[in-house]
Phi, psi and omega in degrees: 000120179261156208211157145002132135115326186273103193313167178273179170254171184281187183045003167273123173302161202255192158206162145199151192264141197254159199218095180280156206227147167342134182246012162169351204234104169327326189284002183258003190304150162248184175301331190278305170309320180284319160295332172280332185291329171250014152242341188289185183285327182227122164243111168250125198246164191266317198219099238253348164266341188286332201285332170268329180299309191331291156343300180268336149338305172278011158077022184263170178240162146244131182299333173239188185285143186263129188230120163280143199195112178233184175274353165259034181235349185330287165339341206196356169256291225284344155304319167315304193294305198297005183272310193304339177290283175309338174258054212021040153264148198275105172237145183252141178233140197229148172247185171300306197201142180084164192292133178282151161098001151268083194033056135213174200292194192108324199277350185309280163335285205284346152316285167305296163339309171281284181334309163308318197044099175241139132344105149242152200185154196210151178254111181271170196199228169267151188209100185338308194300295177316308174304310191295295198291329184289328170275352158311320179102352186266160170292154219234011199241009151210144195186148176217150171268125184251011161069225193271133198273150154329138209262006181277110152354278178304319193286313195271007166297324186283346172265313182273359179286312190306330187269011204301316162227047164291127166267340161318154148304174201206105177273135160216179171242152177210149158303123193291303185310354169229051209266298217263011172256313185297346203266325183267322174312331180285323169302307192292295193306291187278016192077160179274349190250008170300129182267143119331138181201137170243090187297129164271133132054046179289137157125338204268186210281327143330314193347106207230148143233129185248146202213105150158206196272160188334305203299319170287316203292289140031297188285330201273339172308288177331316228245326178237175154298120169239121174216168175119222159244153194215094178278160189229111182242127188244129192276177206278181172277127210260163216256113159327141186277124184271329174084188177267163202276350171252025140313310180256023155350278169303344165275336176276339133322308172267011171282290162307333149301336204237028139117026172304075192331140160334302168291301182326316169320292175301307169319294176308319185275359179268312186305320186288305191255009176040090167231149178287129186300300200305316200281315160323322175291309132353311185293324217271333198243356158293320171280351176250000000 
């Protein structure tokens, strides 16, 4: 039976497997990622030197043959690996750091693989998105990753316009040298006192979280040398001011204009504006 760790047999479908790898602290490999790096049939890695320091950090060998598979051969690799799959061999595909196919390459792979319908399976592990948001201090019990914002003015004005009254926290990843132009695009959109957290080098011996609102993180961009990897994590769209119940007159009015009943209306524009129906109905029949 072939399994995680277990070269495949030929003429048996394979699998493969995604492995997530350290995001800075060597000590975080688990056993199970180091048995596969030295049994499987295949390691396809994003980037294969950084995949031998790794190696030789952990004191391992790798056992099977090594295929680089990044995002620009993705295109042009990932039918060899699924053949390779199909002809039972067991392959891990590891990335630089953290789990693949999370804004990083693999999903190309793992896309094919279920269209094929070959066996995927993942050895889970440290994880940037994750580490940044349980240490930001913002909440954690709804939350979305938004990877790397555009690096085009207009495009990433169009990206944050759209999240604009996201209410999950907001995980993103950035580059330090384009830290402090994404900080101010996070301000001018979302305001300066929207709180904030700027994860540094999580796990490595640097490690830092700047913890508060845009507007210090921002003075703090400014102020410094920013290098590492570097994740942004953003609290949510804080929940609308609900208003008086003749703020919304005129959405109900024009719900009725275009033949809507009365009650109907004031129900619908009240549920929308968490207003009370009875006091909106009331408004509604004082203006006119």
């Amino acid at each position: 039976m072939t399994g995680p760790g277990t070269p495949g047999s030929e003429g048996q479908p394979g699998r493969i497997v995604l492995a997530a790898t350290p995001i800075g602290n060597v000590g975080d490999a688990s056993p199970r990622l180091i048995e596969l790096l030295t049994t499987a049939d295949i390691v396809a890695a994003e980037d294969t030197r950084r995949l031998h320091r790794l190696v030789q950090n952990l004191g391992i060998t790798v056992g099977g043959r090594v295929i680089s598979y990044h995002e620009h051969n993705e295109d042009t690799k990932t039918a060899e690996l699924l053949d390779l799959v199909r002809a039972g061999k067991t392959m891990v595909m590891v990335s630089d750091a953290g789990m693949p196919a999370v804004s990083d390459p693999g999903f190309r792979l793992v896309e094919g693989a279920v269209a094929a319908g070959l066996t995927v399976t993942a050895v889970p592990g440290p994880s940037a998105v994750l580490t940044a948001l349980a240490l930001s201090g913002l909440p954690t019990d709804r939350f979305c990753f938004e990877g790397f914002l555009p690096r085009k003015a207009g495009e990433r004005a169009s990206r944050l316009a759209e999240l604009d009254t996201e209410r999950r926290t907001m995980v993103f990843f950035e580059a330090p040298h384009r830290l402090e132009v994404m900080l101010r695009a996070l301000h001018d959109r979302f305001g300066p006192a929207r709180p904030a957290a700027v994860c540094r080098e999580l796990t490595k011996t640097y490690e830092e979280v700047i913890r508060g609102p845009l507007r210090e993180l921002l003075e703090w961009a400014e102020t410094n040398e920013v290098r590492g990897e570097i994740a942004v994590v953003v609290g949510g769209a804080p929940e609308k001011e609900p208003g008086k119940p003749e703020d919304h007159v005129a959405a109900v009015n024009g719900l009725v204009a275009k033949g809507i009943r009365l009650k109907d209306a004031v129900a619908a524009v009240a549920e929308d504006a968490k207003v009370s129906k009875r006091e909106l109905y009331s408004a509604v029949l004082a203006a006119r």
